[in-house]
Amino acid sequence: MSGDTGMQTIGQMPTPTDESGRLPAVLTGLVWTLWVVCIGIAGVQLWQDTSWTLTELVAVDGLTTVMWVTVTFFSGIIHSYSQRYMAGSETINRFFVRVFAFTLVVMMLVATNNFVLFGAVWLVMGLIMAELIGHADGWKQAQAAASVARKAFLASTTFLGVALLTLWLETGATTVSGISPAISNASTPTVLIATGGLLLAAMIQSALVPFHTWLLSSMTAPTPASALMHAGFVNAGGVLLVRFAPVVTVEPAFMLVVVLVGAASALFGKLLKAVQTDVKGELGCSTVGQMGFMIMQAGLGFFAAALTHLILHGFYKAYQFLSTGGQVAHESPGQSTESVSMGLVDAVVIGVTGLAGGGLFALLTGKGTKFDTGILLTLLVVLTVLHAARDIAGHASLPTPVRYGAVPLIALPAIVLYAAAYGAVTELIAGLPAVGSPAELTVIHGLVTVTFVLAYVVIETGVYKRSHRLYVTLINASEPPTEALLTSTEEYNEY
């Protein structure tokens, strides 16, 4: 016999022991220290029910502390995970410096009050993320993906700059906090230019359709960087709309446009996810859809709900990316992985659970109990519960009585936790201007709702699968640019 006969094993990755190799541990400790400090600041703010303005450059309010606690927690998890993930890499220190710098920049963004500083920090945040996407120097597809992202973020900064310049020229305000009292005197064309710039900047940063290509090209980033991107970076669009709520809520027609944009991305992202064949691709398309839901909630006037959504989505997506290795099924070739076919009883259990979830949310939060856009917010909750309940009921490995019992036992307590988180975020940002009033319900809202529900049912029932043309369209829409496309397994398979 010839050749290798021994079993290949993967042992402990080398751990750097020199002075430079200690940098990852130091930065990880600093991030967790920042998290503890941010929790303390949030506690003090809740206790004193106040905010602090440190000159015209920085303001620490409810939105700031909510995002500080969230961002530092996610960053701490990613720093800790990366110590093992990047062990032995020659670029480990550069990676940790970029991730730590990104954390600090995001913390600065949510606290920035001055227009010029806000635009500058927004730009730097995008450039650092582009560097993380292209972290692998010798990988041409990674560099191409970084270039795609960099162009998108420069465009986003340009739109934001147009909005901020327009607001300054019209109102004379140079700070975010100074916008609220001045915007009421602004002309309608000026407001529309500013809100249009803000919305386009948010759409690009949050990878909404049709600006989702940069996100689907970014899978060349190291997995921890992808987790940071999907759990934190894409949320910047929602934060932007919340921070500039006094501007985006001036024109009711514009708020309706925000709803339409969010609904389109939510549905299209769900369709794109249905045709993906790899785990990261599914997660990327899922993010496109989830960010659509977040923007849609902001358009309904429920900015606290949008913030709650981005925080909970961040927890979910960070976990999903950091556990992608466990998403690959380990079954023998003959083992069935098909879901249980749904019958009448399943439909009744799922439907009742969805309605119960919506009713419980309305009871705990008071949303949906009045004739306003709170009805649409509750409907989104119902659809979310229906989707989760359908996934639970479809597990073939569970006995039928267990499946039926698990649906409400898992879904309804989750709604209680969501309502509690929503209440906490609402309390923290209560002092922000223009974030507490839902948009006025109109006939167009009703038409959007009917269209959204019908499209959602079509997607959930799989009717769209009958169209080969739609399938090809979705595949093409989810492909990255040619230069960033992986065409050979040798380009990403190390064995």
mmCIF file of C-alpha atoms in Angstrom, residues 136-488:
data_model
loop_
_atom_site.group_PDB
_atom_site.id
_atom_site.type_symbol
_atom_site.label_atom_id
_atom_site.label_comp_id
_atom_site.label_asym_id
_atom_site.label_seq_id
_atom_site.Cartn_x
_atom_site.Cartn_y
_atom_site.Cartn_z
ATOM 1 C CA ALA A 136 -8.408 38.711 2.992
ATOM 2 C CA ASP A 137 -5.686 40.545 1.056
ATOM 3 C CA GLY A 138 -4.888 37.831 -1.462
ATOM 4 C CA TRP A 139 -8.478 37.011 -2.358
ATOM 5 C CA LYS A 140 -9.556 38.968 -5.440
ATOM 6 C CA GLN A 141 -13.265 38.321 -4.843
ATOM 7 C CA ALA A 142 -12.933 39.733 -1.325
ATOM 8 C CA GLN A 143 -11.325 42.888 -2.686
ATOM 9 C CA ALA A 144 -14.055 43.180 -5.330
ATOM 10 C CA ALA A 145 -16.758 42.791 -2.651
ATOM 11 C CA ALA A 146 -15.032 45.454 -0.554
ATOM 12 C CA SER A 147 -15.026 47.783 -3.558
ATOM 13 C CA VAL A 148 -18.764 47.213 -4.130
ATOM 14 C CA ALA A 149 -19.475 47.955 -0.457
ATOM 15 C CA ARG A 150 -17.228 51.006 -0.420
ATOM 16 C CA LYS A 151 -19.036 52.554 -3.408
ATOM 17 C CA ALA A 152 -22.402 51.880 -1.767
ATOM 18 C CA PHE A 153 -21.321 53.492 1.506
ATOM 19 C CA LEU A 154 -19.899 56.524 -0.283
ATOM 20 C CA ALA A 155 -23.260 56.929 -2.030
ATOM 21 C CA SER A 156 -25.030 56.593 1.299
ATOM 22 C CA THR A 157 -22.820 59.294 2.801
ATOM 23 C CA THR A 158 -23.498 61.540 -0.192
ATOM 24 C CA PHE A 159 -27.268 61.265 0.274
ATOM 25 C CA LEU A 160 -26.881 61.917 3.992
ATOM 26 C CA GLY A 161 -24.701 64.931 3.241
ATOM 27 C CA VAL A 162 -27.347 66.343 0.876
ATOM 28 C CA ALA A 163 -29.984 65.932 3.591
ATOM 29 C CA LEU A 164 -27.868 67.580 6.293
ATOM 30 C CA LEU A 165 -26.802 70.446 4.003
ATOM 31 C CA THR A 166 -30.418 71.051 2.994
ATOM 32 C CA LEU A 167 -31.533 71.154 6.617
ATOM 33 C CA TRP A 168 -28.761 73.561 7.546
ATOM 34 C CA LEU A 169 -29.457 75.936 4.652
ATOM 35 C CA GLU A 170 -33.192 75.974 5.370
ATOM 36 C CA THR A 171 -33.276 76.056 9.177
ATOM 37 C CA GLY A 172 -29.835 77.259 10.197
ATOM 38 C CA ALA A 173 -29.607 74.319 12.629
ATOM 39 C CA THR A 174 -26.199 72.675 12.945
ATOM 40 C CA THR A 175 -27.156 70.008 15.492
ATOM 41 C CA VAL A 176 -29.529 67.082 15.572
ATOM 42 C CA SER A 177 -31.146 68.383 18.741
ATOM 43 C CA GLY A 178 -31.710 71.767 17.079
ATOM 44 C CA ILE A 179 -33.761 70.329 14.228
ATOM 45 C CA SER A 180 -36.989 69.679 16.128
ATOM 46 C CA PRO A 181 -37.888 73.310 16.966
ATOM 47 C CA ALA A 182 -36.747 74.608 13.550
ATOM 48 C CA ILE A 183 -38.217 72.099 11.081
ATOM 49 C CA SER A 184 -41.817 73.283 11.480
ATOM 50 C CA ASN A 185 -40.962 76.487 9.590
ATOM 51 C CA ALA A 186 -39.280 74.701 6.682
ATOM 52 C CA SER A 187 -40.872 74.671 3.230
ATOM 53 C CA THR A 188 -42.377 71.457 1.862
ATOM 54 C CA PRO A 189 -39.872 71.060 -1.038
ATOM 55 C CA THR A 190 -36.981 71.445 1.395
ATOM 56 C CA VAL A 191 -38.434 68.849 3.743
ATOM 57 C CA LEU A 192 -38.950 66.407 0.877
ATOM 58 C CA ILE A 193 -35.341 66.805 -0.308
ATOM 59 C CA ALA A 194 -34.028 66.261 3.205
ATOM 60 C CA THR A 195 -36.292 63.299 3.955
ATOM 61 C CA GLY A 196 -35.516 61.759 0.561
ATOM 62 C CA GLY A 197 -31.792 61.969 1.298
ATOM 63 C CA LEU A 198 -32.254 60.462 4.745
ATOM 64 C CA LEU A 199 -34.379 57.597 3.412
ATOM 65 C CA LEU A 200 -31.929 56.748 0.605
ATOM 66 C CA ALA A 201 -29.016 56.799 3.052
ATOM 67 C CA ALA A 202 -30.945 54.496 5.391
ATOM 68 C CA MET A 203 -31.952 52.158 2.563
ATOM 69 C CA ILE A 204 -28.368 51.721 1.350
ATOM 70 C CA GLN A 205 -26.932 51.220 4.818
ATOM 71 C CA SER A 206 -29.653 48.709 5.753
ATOM 72 C CA ALA A 207 -29.336 46.883 2.387
ATOM 73 C CA LEU A 208 -32.946 47.384 1.373
ATOM 74 C CA VAL A 209 -34.030 46.524 -2.158
ATOM 75 C CA PRO A 210 -32.661 47.599 -4.650
ATOM 76 C CA PHE A 211 -29.471 48.376 -2.685
ATOM 77 C CA HIS A 212 -29.079 44.856 -1.288
ATOM 78 C CA THR A 213 -26.286 43.748 -3.644
ATOM 79 C CA TRP A 214 -23.452 44.990 -1.440
ATOM 80 C CA LEU A 215 -24.718 42.849 1.447
ATOM 81 C CA LEU A 216 -25.055 39.689 -0.660
ATOM 82 C CA SER A 217 -21.518 40.314 -1.987
ATOM 83 C CA SER A 218 -20.075 40.616 1.519
ATOM 84 C CA MET A 219 -19.891 36.897 2.315
ATOM 85 C CA THR A 220 -16.141 37.107 1.745
ATOM 86 C CA ALA A 221 -15.839 38.767 5.159
ATOM 87 C CA PRO A 222 -14.638 36.613 8.067
ATOM 88 C CA THR A 223 -17.649 35.095 9.817
ATOM 89 C CA PRO A 224 -17.275 37.296 12.955
ATOM 90 C CA ALA A 225 -17.239 40.380 10.706
ATOM 91 C CA SER A 226 -20.397 39.130 8.984
ATOM 92 C CA ALA A 227 -22.032 38.737 12.393
ATOM 93 C CA LEU A 228 -21.036 42.305 13.303
ATOM 94 C CA MET A 229 -22.375 43.542 9.969
ATOM 95 C CA HIS A 230 -25.752 41.817 10.168
ATOM 96 C CA ALA A 231 -26.222 42.382 13.901
ATOM 97 C CA GLY A 232 -25.020 45.971 13.999
ATOM 98 C CA PHE A 233 -23.999 47.788 10.842
ATOM 99 C CA VAL A 234 -27.233 47.306 8.859
ATOM 100 C CA ASN A 235 -29.181 48.670 11.829
ATOM 101 C CA ALA A 236 -27.741 52.122 11.156
ATOM 102 C CA GLY A 237 -30.589 52.875 8.760
ATOM 103 C CA GLY A 238 -33.156 52.440 11.515
ATOM 104 C CA VAL A 239 -31.075 54.490 13.958
ATOM 105 C CA LEU A 240 -30.835 57.274 11.366
ATOM 106 C CA LEU A 241 -34.624 57.478 10.954
ATOM 107 C CA VAL A 242 -35.166 57.463 14.710
ATOM 108 C CA ARG A 243 -32.563 60.168 15.288
ATOM 109 C CA PHE A 244 -34.132 62.370 12.583
ATOM 110 C CA ALA A 245 -37.741 61.501 13.449
ATOM 111 C CA PRO A 246 -38.712 65.208 13.701
ATOM 112 C CA VAL A 247 -37.827 65.526 10.003
ATOM 113 C CA VAL A 248 -39.237 62.294 8.560
ATOM 114 C CA THR A 249 -42.581 62.673 10.357
ATOM 115 C CA VAL A 250 -43.357 66.167 9.026
ATOM 116 C CA GLU A 251 -45.010 64.947 5.817
ATOM 117 C CA PRO A 252 -47.569 62.110 6.297
ATOM 118 C CA ALA A 253 -47.210 61.194 2.606
ATOM 119 C CA PHE A 254 -43.506 60.598 3.096
ATOM 120 C CA MET A 255 -44.183 58.266 6.031
ATOM 121 C CA LEU A 256 -46.381 56.254 3.683
ATOM 122 C CA VAL A 257 -43.475 56.036 1.229
ATOM 123 C CA VAL A 258 -41.328 54.650 4.050
ATOM 124 C CA VAL A 259 -43.974 51.979 4.695
ATOM 125 C CA LEU A 260 -44.051 51.045 1.004
ATOM 126 C CA VAL A 261 -40.255 50.820 0.815
ATOM 127 C CA GLY A 262 -40.103 48.659 3.923
ATOM 128 C CA ALA A 263 -42.920 46.349 2.813
ATOM 129 C CA ALA A 264 -41.353 45.821 -0.623
ATOM 130 C CA SER A 265 -37.997 44.897 0.876
ATOM 131 C CA ALA A 266 -39.582 42.628 3.502
ATOM 132 C CA LEU A 267 -41.422 40.610 0.852
ATOM 133 C CA PHE A 268 -38.613 40.600 -1.714
ATOM 134 C CA GLY A 269 -36.068 39.549 0.916
ATOM 135 C CA LYS A 270 -38.283 36.624 1.864
ATOM 136 C CA LEU A 271 -38.545 35.578 -1.787
ATOM 137 C CA LEU A 272 -34.779 35.862 -2.270
ATOM 138 C CA LYS A 273 -34.184 33.701 0.781
ATOM 139 C CA ALA A 274 -36.400 30.950 -0.676
ATOM 140 C CA VAL A 275 -34.047 30.318 -3.615
ATOM 141 C CA GLN A 276 -30.734 30.314 -1.712
ATOM 142 C CA THR A 277 -28.725 27.104 -1.481
ATOM 143 C CA ASP A 278 -26.133 28.094 1.129
ATOM 144 C CA VAL A 279 -26.486 29.040 4.782
ATOM 145 C CA LYS A 280 -24.832 32.466 4.576
ATOM 146 C CA GLY A 281 -26.838 33.360 1.485
ATOM 147 C CA GLU A 282 -30.069 32.570 3.331
ATOM 148 C CA LEU A 283 -28.959 34.666 6.300
ATOM 149 C CA GLY A 284 -28.079 37.590 4.031
ATOM 150 C CA CYS A 285 -31.453 37.559 2.281
ATOM 151 C CA SER A 286 -33.162 37.173 5.638
ATOM 152 C CA THR A 287 -31.452 40.362 6.775
ATOM 153 C CA VAL A 288 -32.749 42.206 3.699
ATOM 154 C CA GLY A 289 -36.294 41.173 4.647
ATOM 155 C CA GLN A 290 -35.902 41.900 8.347
ATOM 156 C CA MET A 291 -34.514 45.366 7.709
ATOM 157 C CA GLY A 292 -37.576 45.936 5.525
ATOM 158 C CA PHE A 293 -39.785 45.111 8.507
ATOM 159 C CA MET A 294 -37.755 47.521 10.655
ATOM 160 C CA ILE A 295 -38.115 50.404 8.175
ATOM 161 C CA MET A 296 -41.814 49.588 7.765
ATOM 162 C CA GLN A 297 -42.346 49.956 11.534
ATOM 163 C CA ALA A 298 -40.614 53.337 11.455
ATOM 164 C CA GLY A 299 -42.916 54.392 8.611
ATOM 165 C CA LEU A 300 -45.925 53.498 10.749
ATOM 166 C CA GLY A 301 -44.625 55.901 13.396
ATOM 167 C CA PHE A 302 -43.562 53.196 15.855
ATOM 168 C CA PHE A 303 -39.909 54.087 16.229
ATOM 169 C CA ALA A 304 -39.613 52.204 19.523
ATOM 170 C CA ALA A 305 -40.859 49.083 17.735
ATOM 171 C CA ALA A 306 -38.247 49.617 15.000
ATOM 172 C CA LEU A 307 -35.499 49.892 17.620
ATOM 173 C CA THR A 308 -36.766 46.812 19.453
ATOM 174 C CA HIS A 309 -36.848 44.918 16.171
ATOM 175 C CA LEU A 310 -33.273 45.814 15.248
ATOM 176 C CA ILE A 311 -32.011 44.856 18.722
ATOM 177 C CA LEU A 312 -33.746 41.471 18.781
ATOM 178 C CA HIS A 313 -32.824 40.831 15.149
ATOM 179 C CA GLY A 314 -29.237 41.639 16.073
ATOM 180 C CA PHE A 315 -29.245 38.972 18.807
ATOM 181 C CA TYR A 316 -30.764 36.429 16.443
ATOM 182 C CA LYS A 317 -28.522 37.163 13.470
ATOM 183 C CA ALA A 318 -25.304 37.315 15.512
ATOM 184 C CA TYR A 319 -26.111 33.878 16.897
ATOM 185 C CA GLN A 320 -26.984 32.549 13.439
ATOM 186 C CA PHE A 321 -23.729 33.692 11.867
ATOM 187 C CA LEU A 322 -21.504 32.599 14.741
ATOM 188 C CA SER A 323 -23.122 29.151 14.643
ATOM 189 C CA THR A 324 -23.146 28.703 10.854
ATOM 190 C CA GLY A 325 -20.878 25.682 11.192
ATOM 191 C CA GLY A 326 -23.626 23.883 13.088
ATOM 192 C CA GLN A 327 -26.215 24.678 10.451
ATOM 193 C CA VAL A 328 -24.889 21.969 8.118
ATOM 194 C CA ALA A 329 -27.066 18.881 8.572
ATOM 195 C CA HIS A 330 -25.324 15.661 9.629
ATOM 196 C CA GLU A 331 -27.524 12.903 8.270
ATOM 197 C CA SER A 332 -26.958 9.714 6.368
ATOM 198 C CA PRO A 333 -27.909 9.829 2.647
ATOM 199 C CA GLY A 334 -31.065 7.827 3.214
ATOM 200 C CA GLN A 335 -32.301 9.875 6.136
ATOM 201 C CA SER A 336 -35.317 12.027 5.338
ATOM 202 C CA THR A 337 -35.132 15.738 6.153
ATOM 203 C CA GLU A 338 -38.554 16.699 4.818
ATOM 204 C CA SER A 339 -40.997 18.563 6.970
ATOM 205 C CA VAL A 340 -44.365 17.248 7.996
ATOM 206 C CA SER A 341 -47.139 18.022 5.502
ATOM 207 C CA MET A 342 -49.644 20.399 7.058
ATOM 208 C CA GLY A 343 -53.209 19.242 7.631
ATOM 209 C CA LEU A 344 -56.390 20.906 8.890
ATOM 210 C CA VAL A 345 -55.493 20.472 12.558
ATOM 211 C CA ASP A 346 -52.043 21.973 11.969
ATOM 212 C CA ALA A 347 -53.607 24.959 10.213
ATOM 213 C CA VAL A 348 -56.030 25.507 13.098
ATOM 214 C CA VAL A 349 -53.293 25.291 15.748
ATOM 215 C CA ILE A 350 -51.039 27.640 13.822
ATOM 216 C CA GLY A 351 -53.843 30.098 13.052
ATOM 217 C CA VAL A 352 -55.146 30.205 16.636
ATOM 218 C CA THR A 353 -51.606 30.675 17.963
ATOM 219 C CA GLY A 354 -50.981 33.556 15.552
ATOM 220 C CA LEU A 355 -54.183 35.338 16.564
ATOM 221 C CA ALA A 356 -53.475 34.683 20.237
ATOM 222 C CA GLY A 357 -49.988 36.130 19.808
ATOM 223 C CA GLY A 358 -51.380 39.283 18.228
ATOM 224 C CA GLY A 359 -54.029 39.615 20.924
ATOM 225 C CA LEU A 360 -51.453 39.122 23.683
ATOM 226 C CA PHE A 361 -49.191 41.778 22.144
ATOM 227 C CA ALA A 362 -52.109 44.225 21.888
ATOM 228 C CA LEU A 363 -53.077 43.520 25.501
ATOM 229 C CA LEU A 364 -49.557 44.048 26.851
ATOM 230 C CA THR A 365 -48.643 47.119 24.772
ATOM 231 C CA GLY A 366 -51.986 48.717 23.943
ATOM 232 C CA LYS A 367 -51.078 48.741 20.222
ATOM 233 C CA GLY A 368 -53.810 47.609 17.871
ATOM 234 C CA THR A 369 -56.600 48.448 20.300
ATOM 235 C CA LYS A 370 -57.339 51.773 18.602
ATOM 236 C CA PHE A 371 -58.145 52.696 15.021
ATOM 237 C CA ASP A 372 -54.638 53.766 14.015
ATOM 238 C CA THR A 373 -51.510 52.241 12.497
ATOM 239 C CA GLY A 374 -51.104 50.189 15.662
ATOM 240 C CA ILE A 375 -53.426 47.714 13.922
ATOM 241 C CA LEU A 376 -50.789 47.189 11.232
ATOM 242 C CA LEU A 377 -48.061 46.770 13.858
ATOM 243 C CA THR A 378 -50.126 44.081 15.564
ATOM 244 C CA LEU A 379 -50.733 42.440 12.199
ATOM 245 C CA LEU A 380 -46.959 42.208 11.687
ATOM 246 C CA VAL A 381 -46.749 40.451 15.038
ATOM 247 C CA VAL A 382 -49.483 38.017 13.981
ATOM 248 C CA LEU A 383 -47.643 37.206 10.738
ATOM 249 C CA THR A 384 -44.390 36.706 12.627
ATOM 250 C CA VAL A 385 -46.038 34.329 15.099
ATOM 251 C CA LEU A 386 -47.707 32.436 12.245
ATOM 252 C CA HIS A 387 -44.354 31.963 10.546
ATOM 253 C CA ALA A 388 -42.643 30.802 13.754
ATOM 254 C CA ALA A 389 -45.544 28.481 14.618
ATOM 255 C CA ARG A 390 -45.453 26.978 11.123
ATOM 256 C CA ASP A 391 -41.742 26.225 11.507
ATOM 257 C CA ILE A 392 -42.296 24.544 14.864
ATOM 258 C CA ALA A 393 -45.254 22.492 13.646
ATOM 259 C CA GLY A 394 -43.278 21.334 10.612
ATOM 260 C CA HIS A 395 -40.628 19.415 12.562
ATOM 261 C CA ALA A 396 -40.920 15.797 11.449
ATOM 262 C CA SER A 397 -38.794 14.523 14.335
ATOM 263 C CA LEU A 398 -41.327 15.535 16.988
ATOM 264 C CA PRO A 399 -44.401 13.446 17.926
ATOM 265 C CA THR A 400 -47.687 15.062 16.912
ATOM 266 C CA PRO A 401 -48.906 15.909 20.466
ATOM 267 C CA VAL A 402 -45.522 17.472 21.277
ATOM 268 C CA ARG A 403 -45.575 19.539 18.097
ATOM 269 C CA TYR A 404 -49.038 20.880 18.801
ATOM 270 C CA GLY A 405 -48.171 21.687 22.407
ATOM 271 C CA ALA A 406 -44.834 23.262 21.549
ATOM 272 C CA VAL A 407 -46.365 25.784 19.162
ATOM 273 C CA PRO A 408 -48.170 27.930 21.784
ATOM 274 C CA LEU A 409 -45.694 27.111 24.592
ATOM 275 C CA ILE A 410 -42.839 28.607 22.581
ATOM 276 C CA ALA A 411 -44.573 31.320 20.569
ATOM 277 C CA LEU A 412 -46.659 32.990 23.285
ATOM 278 C CA PRO A 413 -43.923 33.407 25.930
ATOM 279 C CA ALA A 414 -41.739 34.860 23.170
ATOM 280 C CA ILE A 415 -44.418 37.502 22.587
ATOM 281 C CA VAL A 416 -44.363 38.364 26.297
ATOM 282 C CA LEU A 417 -40.583 38.865 26.136
ATOM 283 C CA TYR A 418 -40.926 40.961 22.989
ATOM 284 C CA ALA A 419 -43.607 43.132 24.583
ATOM 285 C CA ALA A 420 -41.395 43.616 27.656
ATOM 286 C CA ALA A 421 -38.437 44.638 25.488
ATOM 287 C CA TYR A 422 -40.682 46.977 23.515
ATOM 288 C CA GLY A 423 -41.903 48.587 26.742
ATOM 289 C CA ALA A 424 -38.343 49.071 28.019
ATOM 290 C CA VAL A 425 -37.157 50.677 24.767
ATOM 291 C CA THR A 426 -40.256 52.894 24.672
ATOM 292 C CA GLU A 427 -39.465 54.107 28.177
ATOM 293 C CA LEU A 428 -35.831 54.827 27.342
ATOM 294 C CA ILE A 429 -36.518 56.895 24.208
ATOM 295 C CA ALA A 430 -39.651 58.622 25.506
ATOM 296 C CA GLY A 431 -37.779 61.922 25.722
ATOM 297 C CA LEU A 432 -36.863 61.997 22.034
ATOM 298 C CA PRO A 433 -38.953 64.305 19.834
ATOM 299 C CA ALA A 434 -41.577 62.936 17.395
ATOM 300 C CA VAL A 435 -41.143 59.251 18.309
ATOM 301 C CA GLY A 436 -44.296 58.707 20.342
ATOM 302 C CA SER A 437 -47.137 59.278 17.887
ATOM 303 C CA PRO A 438 -48.292 56.643 15.364
ATOM 304 C CA ALA A 439 -48.997 57.727 11.798
ATOM 305 C CA GLU A 440 -52.591 58.463 10.855
ATOM 306 C CA LEU A 441 -54.359 55.451 9.336
ATOM 307 C CA THR A 442 -55.418 55.990 5.700
ATOM 308 C CA VAL A 443 -57.080 54.032 2.908
ATOM 309 C CA ILE A 444 -53.687 53.572 1.290
ATOM 310 C CA HIS A 445 -52.463 51.886 4.476
ATOM 311 C CA GLY A 446 -55.373 49.483 4.093
ATOM 312 C CA LEU A 447 -54.490 48.724 0.471
ATOM 313 C CA VAL A 448 -50.838 48.178 1.413
ATOM 314 C CA THR A 449 -51.921 45.842 4.186
ATOM 315 C CA VAL A 450 -54.136 43.742 1.906
ATOM 316 C CA THR A 451 -51.401 43.527 -0.732
ATOM 317 C CA PHE A 452 -48.782 42.643 1.868
ATOM 318 C CA VAL A 453 -50.918 39.900 3.441
ATOM 319 C CA LEU A 454 -51.813 38.388 0.048
ATOM 320 C CA ALA A 455 -48.168 38.370 -1.021
ATOM 321 C CA TYR A 456 -47.163 36.867 2.323
ATOM 322 C CA VAL A 457 -49.714 34.052 1.899
ATOM 323 C CA VAL A 458 -48.447 33.385 -1.639
ATOM 324 C CA ILE A 459 -44.904 33.090 -0.330
ATOM 325 C CA GLU A 460 -45.813 30.926 2.670
ATOM 326 C CA THR A 461 -47.894 28.517 0.603
ATOM 327 C CA GLY A 462 -45.215 28.225 -2.078
ATOM 328 C CA VAL A 463 -47.461 29.226 -4.987
ATOM 329 C CA TYR A 464 -44.652 31.344 -6.415
ATOM 330 C CA LYS A 465 -42.612 28.167 -7.051
ATOM 331 C CA ARG A 466 -44.756 27.376 -10.072
ATOM 332 C CA SER A 467 -43.155 30.201 -12.041
ATOM 333 C CA HIS A 468 -39.775 29.289 -13.543
ATOM 334 C CA ARG A 469 -39.322 32.851 -14.741
ATOM 335 C CA LEU A 470 -39.752 34.179 -11.202
ATOM 336 C CA TYR A 471 -37.228 31.645 -9.935
ATOM 337 C CA VAL A 472 -34.625 32.775 -12.480
ATOM 338 C CA THR A 473 -35.364 36.424 -11.688
ATOM 339 C CA LEU A 474 -34.821 35.833 -7.974
ATOM 340 C CA ILE A 475 -31.593 33.912 -8.581
ATOM 341 C CA ASN A 476 -30.262 36.736 -10.729
ATOM 342 C CA ALA A 477 -31.354 39.372 -8.206
ATOM 343 C CA SER A 478 -29.450 37.611 -5.413
ATOM 344 C CA GLU A 479 -26.199 37.189 -7.365
ATOM 345 C CA PRO A 480 -23.282 39.462 -6.429
ATOM 346 C CA PRO A 481 -21.475 41.427 -9.151
ATOM 347 C CA THR A 482 -19.479 39.245 -11.559
ATOM 348 C CA GLU A 483 -16.104 40.271 -10.150
ATOM 349 C CA ALA A 484 -17.157 39.183 -6.642
ATOM 350 C CA LEU A 485 -18.742 35.889 -7.735
ATOM 351 C CA LEU A 486 -17.127 32.643 -6.595
ATOM 352 C CA THR A 487 -16.913 30.331 -9.602
ATOM 353 C CA SER A 488 -14.556 27.606 -8.386
#
